[in-house]
């Protein structure tokens, strides 16, 4: 971030260093319009760095506000000082991520009136030591009161994958399992500490603690180190809450030790009576009540006591009374393992104390469903190492493309080229780019993986077949169907040797051969292969499996291309219903399949049925994900697209609602917004509103430029649309320019024979013919 503000201010904000991601739950900011470099301010800087390693100083309100808007997953403690504190307070105090404001001044009485102006102000301070102690206390409260739960219905069907409410639950179950399979050695410890040193490089106190850990840590002291108010507790808790893949993998050394220590302690409790715990897992009810009463000074937060009943005889719940091992002796804490599950008994509110009470019971319920999933995972691990499979969970099971990309790139940087998994890492990054529709980079990484595997493995090794399978998939996507068919026939020959009976890998190859014939409009061979694959999937896999669902979708697509829409819609519905049992509702596959259903109904001139399905989906999503989740926007776009011909005014209302939702959220969704703008643009073009169409397509193009590589096919679509608008405006030269730019991208990705290339070539030909 630049430290120079606008020229009319002619003032600099004092930033200590480049802004980096905070490793804690809180971000400390000091705002004073009259900052200088005096010894008092420098002393304050060095003093407060001990509490918050990413402390920021600002002298410009606009820059300060911009920085807060960029913060994710953290809460801000704001210090305001200077003669204009009251004016700054008036402008910034309502910012939602500010949880506490401290006013530092020279005259306590003069500024005392500010407390009545804002509930977030927790004090007026004239002494640095008092300010320091209050900040320390507030940071501790934020750390202690930061708690995340994942909710799922106890009757939820698991299938191979968990549906939405349980997806994050499985993530934590699998995290421990996979981390335990990864190598643990002294280098793992050193890697963890290097990251810790990077986060706390400006805090002498934390750096000393890190060195103490390096020299004196042993696995039997894991609980003591975790409960100490130091770098471990803060970094690890935030990593778990934000599901920071890089940090969690780096911290596996300590996570495994801590889990093992908890399991040992838990065994000591097996013969005791159930424990009754309250608050932030504190065994002393009075302490918990007092702690809960210290709620954060904001209307955005509520005080809650969690009263937990926990039976030590539970098979899958590990917890321990850690008072004898904890560093803070007066809190009498009980620590539960990461994957503990609780059933909600009741939720009540005490209007006298203004504290909510939630009664929970630790439970084994659901564990049998997780165990069924784990059996499948162990079978999958026969083909993929734990390092690779954890990324596959992120990418294929949970649809977290960005998380998977960061995870695999981290592995690529940390492992040597001769590591046994290096080819699989390149292969997995290829899958990431394929899911992002960046086919050039996907092909590049798939080819890298294939070349490495050819040099290291036997010719008929399953990983060789896997690489050829992926190359076949890319060739389907770029429209090179004959080459794709050649790859799949090679894979099938290997599959017959490697899997003589029914196997899901072989069924997948046969399914894709059927897909190729579908695209070649050879419906006889398409039908033979797709139904053969479907039967094999059913024999090889448990019911309601994603592979079976995808095969149903391929059969539906075949019938759609044949024009047999009734049959197509039947198979699409089967696919949609099955995948709702398999995927979390924010998984990308769910939206592609809903889109297919809606588009088919549109071809059948049954818009009402399409909208009814979307509305039903929308109601479920709002109940489970909330009103502003990106999935709501995606569903509204599908509905608007369905309405665009028959009721364009209603479609525009849906698009505008999407824009409003995205603007309300803190999560940036540029690609989703770009998709919405392109859809609006196309609708305006059909209404002959060319100026509006051009405006929204240019907006979409700009958003895509912010996010995607310059040769992504999304740009080709934007550029072609702009070319169409210029053609309609009789501006031939500009139309030709944009058509040619679109063609260049499409040809680079797909080659000369792809349908999109042919469409743009037709645009160019028609433009030239009209000139003649």
PDB file of C-alpha atoms in Angstrom, residues 304-404:
ATOM      1  CA  UNK A 304     -23.028 -16.437  24.956  1.00  0.00           C
ATOM      2  CA  UNK A 305     -22.407 -19.143  27.552  1.00  0.00           C
ATOM      3  CA  UNK A 306     -21.966 -22.645  26.116  1.00  0.00           C
ATOM      4  CA  UNK A 307     -22.853 -25.267  28.715  1.00  0.00           C
ATOM      5  CA  UNK A 308     -21.416 -28.586  27.569  1.00  0.00           C
ATOM      6  CA  UNK A 309     -22.189 -32.063  28.850  1.00  0.00           C
ATOM      7  CA  UNK A 310     -19.353 -34.410  27.937  1.00  0.00           C
ATOM      8  CA  UNK A 311     -19.097 -38.115  28.744  1.00  0.00           C
ATOM      9  CA  UNK A 312     -15.455 -39.333  28.873  1.00  0.00           C
ATOM     10  CA  UNK A 313     -16.532 -42.773  27.611  1.00  0.00           C
ATOM     11  CA  UNK A 314     -17.407 -41.412  24.166  1.00  0.00           C
ATOM     12  CA  UNK A 315     -15.377 -43.222  21.531  1.00  0.00           C
ATOM     13  CA  UNK A 316     -14.770 -40.379  19.092  1.00  0.00           C
ATOM     14  CA  UNK A 317     -14.553 -37.335  21.396  1.00  0.00           C
ATOM     15  CA  UNK A 318     -11.179 -36.511  22.919  1.00  0.00           C
ATOM     16  CA  UNK A 319     -11.061 -33.826  25.622  1.00  0.00           C
ATOM     17  CA  UNK A 320      -9.093 -33.128  28.757  1.00  0.00           C
ATOM     18  CA  UNK A 321      -9.043 -30.999  31.883  1.00  0.00           C
ATOM     19  CA  UNK A 322      -5.819 -29.119  31.204  1.00  0.00           C
ATOM     20  CA  UNK A 323      -5.633 -26.969  34.335  1.00  0.00           C
ATOM     21  CA  UNK A 324      -2.494 -28.740  35.559  1.00  0.00           C
ATOM     22  CA  UNK A 325      -0.755 -28.237  32.199  1.00  0.00           C
ATOM     23  CA  UNK A 326      -2.086 -24.817  31.199  1.00  0.00           C
ATOM     24  CA  UNK A 327       0.044 -21.711  31.485  1.00  0.00           C
ATOM     25  CA  UNK A 328      -2.872 -19.568  32.751  1.00  0.00           C
ATOM     26  CA  UNK A 329      -3.767 -21.185  36.074  1.00  0.00           C
ATOM     27  CA  UNK A 330      -6.931 -19.320  37.034  1.00  0.00           C
ATOM     28  CA  UNK A 331      -9.167 -20.214  34.099  1.00  0.00           C
ATOM     29  CA  UNK A 332      -9.613 -23.978  34.739  1.00  0.00           C
ATOM     30  CA  UNK A 333      -9.936 -24.769  31.040  1.00  0.00           C
ATOM     31  CA  UNK A 334     -11.036 -27.958  29.326  1.00  0.00           C
ATOM     32  CA  UNK A 335      -9.721 -28.477  25.801  1.00  0.00           C
ATOM     33  CA  UNK A 336     -11.630 -30.429  23.124  1.00  0.00           C
ATOM     34  CA  UNK A 337     -10.005 -31.958  20.074  1.00  0.00           C
ATOM     35  CA  UNK A 338     -10.427 -30.319  16.685  1.00  0.00           C
ATOM     36  CA  UNK A 339     -13.053 -32.732  15.367  1.00  0.00           C
ATOM     37  CA  UNK A 340     -15.354 -32.803  18.417  1.00  0.00           C
ATOM     38  CA  UNK A 341     -19.095 -32.903  17.622  1.00  0.00           C
ATOM     39  CA  UNK A 342     -21.877 -31.497  19.818  1.00  0.00           C
ATOM     40  CA  UNK A 343     -25.659 -31.783  19.727  1.00  0.00           C
ATOM     41  CA  UNK A 344     -27.630 -28.605  20.499  1.00  0.00           C
ATOM     42  CA  UNK A 345     -30.064 -29.119  23.375  1.00  0.00           C
ATOM     43  CA  UNK A 346     -31.531 -25.662  23.926  1.00  0.00           C
ATOM     44  CA  UNK A 347     -30.916 -21.954  23.330  1.00  0.00           C
ATOM     45  CA  UNK A 348     -32.240 -19.407  25.858  1.00  0.00           C
ATOM     46  CA  UNK A 349     -31.748 -15.703  26.581  1.00  0.00           C
ATOM     47  CA  UNK A 350     -31.445 -14.099  30.042  1.00  0.00           C
ATOM     48  CA  UNK A 351     -32.814 -10.564  29.751  1.00  0.00           C
ATOM     49  CA  UNK A 352     -31.376  -9.643  33.171  1.00  0.00           C
ATOM     50  CA  UNK A 353     -27.759 -10.454  32.322  1.00  0.00           C
ATOM     51  CA  UNK A 354     -28.172 -10.010  28.527  1.00  0.00           C
ATOM     52  CA  UNK A 355     -26.413 -13.337  28.036  1.00  0.00           C
ATOM     53  CA  UNK A 356     -27.472 -16.200  25.792  1.00  0.00           C
ATOM     54  CA  UNK A 357     -27.177 -19.765  27.083  1.00  0.00           C
ATOM     55  CA  UNK A 358     -26.616 -22.658  24.681  1.00  0.00           C
ATOM     56  CA  UNK A 359     -26.721 -26.206  26.061  1.00  0.00           C
ATOM     57  CA  UNK A 360     -24.582 -28.668  24.101  1.00  0.00           C
ATOM     58  CA  UNK A 361     -23.907 -32.372  24.492  1.00  0.00           C
ATOM     59  CA  UNK A 362     -20.761 -33.976  23.143  1.00  0.00           C
ATOM     60  CA  UNK A 363     -21.826 -36.859  20.922  1.00  0.00           C
ATOM     61  CA  UNK A 364     -20.617 -39.788  18.828  1.00  0.00           C
ATOM     62  CA  UNK A 365     -23.659 -39.448  16.543  1.00  0.00           C
ATOM     63  CA  UNK A 366     -22.668 -39.172  12.930  1.00  0.00           C
ATOM     64  CA  UNK A 367     -19.369 -40.957  13.461  1.00  0.00           C
ATOM     65  CA  UNK A 368     -20.566 -44.061  11.624  1.00  0.00           C
ATOM     66  CA  UNK A 369     -21.284 -41.904   8.578  1.00  0.00           C
ATOM     67  CA  UNK A 370     -17.837 -40.386   8.740  1.00  0.00           C
ATOM     68  CA  UNK A 371     -16.311 -43.853   9.086  1.00  0.00           C
ATOM     69  CA  UNK A 372     -18.069 -44.978   5.904  1.00  0.00           C
ATOM     70  CA  UNK A 373     -16.523 -42.033   4.134  1.00  0.00           C
ATOM     71  CA  UNK A 374     -13.118 -42.842   5.631  1.00  0.00           C
ATOM     72  CA  UNK A 375     -13.261 -46.368   4.200  1.00  0.00           C
ATOM     73  CA  UNK A 376     -13.680 -44.860   0.744  1.00  0.00           C
ATOM     74  CA  UNK A 377     -10.846 -42.430   1.413  1.00  0.00           C
ATOM     75  CA  UNK A 378      -8.494 -45.277   2.297  1.00  0.00           C
ATOM     76  CA  UNK A 379      -9.336 -46.927  -1.025  1.00  0.00           C
ATOM     77  CA  UNK A 380      -8.602 -43.668  -2.811  1.00  0.00           C
ATOM     78  CA  UNK A 381      -5.278 -43.420  -0.989  1.00  0.00           C
ATOM     79  CA  UNK A 382      -4.217 -46.578  -2.802  1.00  0.00           C
ATOM     80  CA  UNK A 383      -3.984 -44.345  -5.897  1.00  0.00           C
ATOM     81  CA  UNK A 384      -2.947 -41.033  -4.289  1.00  0.00           C
ATOM     82  CA  UNK A 385      -0.652 -40.200  -1.405  1.00  0.00           C
ATOM     83  CA  UNK A 386      -2.072 -38.177   1.535  1.00  0.00           C
ATOM     84  CA  UNK A 387      -0.257 -35.082   0.266  1.00  0.00           C
ATOM     85  CA  UNK A 388      -2.091 -35.250  -3.049  1.00  0.00           C
ATOM     86  CA  UNK A 389      -5.407 -36.470  -1.731  1.00  0.00           C
ATOM     87  CA  UNK A 390      -5.931 -33.600   0.688  1.00  0.00           C
ATOM     88  CA  UNK A 391      -5.802 -31.215  -2.271  1.00  0.00           C
ATOM     89  CA  UNK A 392      -8.276 -33.424  -4.131  1.00  0.00           C
ATOM     90  CA  UNK A 393     -10.690 -33.069  -1.204  1.00  0.00           C
ATOM     91  CA  UNK A 394     -10.458 -29.305  -1.517  1.00  0.00           C
ATOM     92  CA  UNK A 395     -10.850 -29.291  -5.290  1.00  0.00           C
ATOM     93  CA  UNK A 396     -13.249 -32.117  -6.100  1.00  0.00           C
ATOM     94  CA  UNK A 397     -15.162 -32.725  -2.877  1.00  0.00           C
ATOM     95  CA  UNK A 398     -15.618 -29.160  -1.646  1.00  0.00           C
ATOM     96  CA  UNK A 399     -15.128 -27.202  -4.860  1.00  0.00           C
ATOM     97  CA  UNK A 400     -12.573 -24.866  -3.224  1.00  0.00           C
ATOM     98  CA  UNK A 401     -10.543 -24.137  -6.347  1.00  0.00           C
ATOM     99  CA  UNK A 402      -8.463 -21.255  -4.955  1.00  0.00           C
ATOM    100  CA  UNK A 403      -7.635 -23.160  -1.754  1.00  0.00           C
ATOM    101  CA  UNK A 404      -6.543 -26.181  -3.782  1.00  0.00           C
TER     102      UNK A 404
END
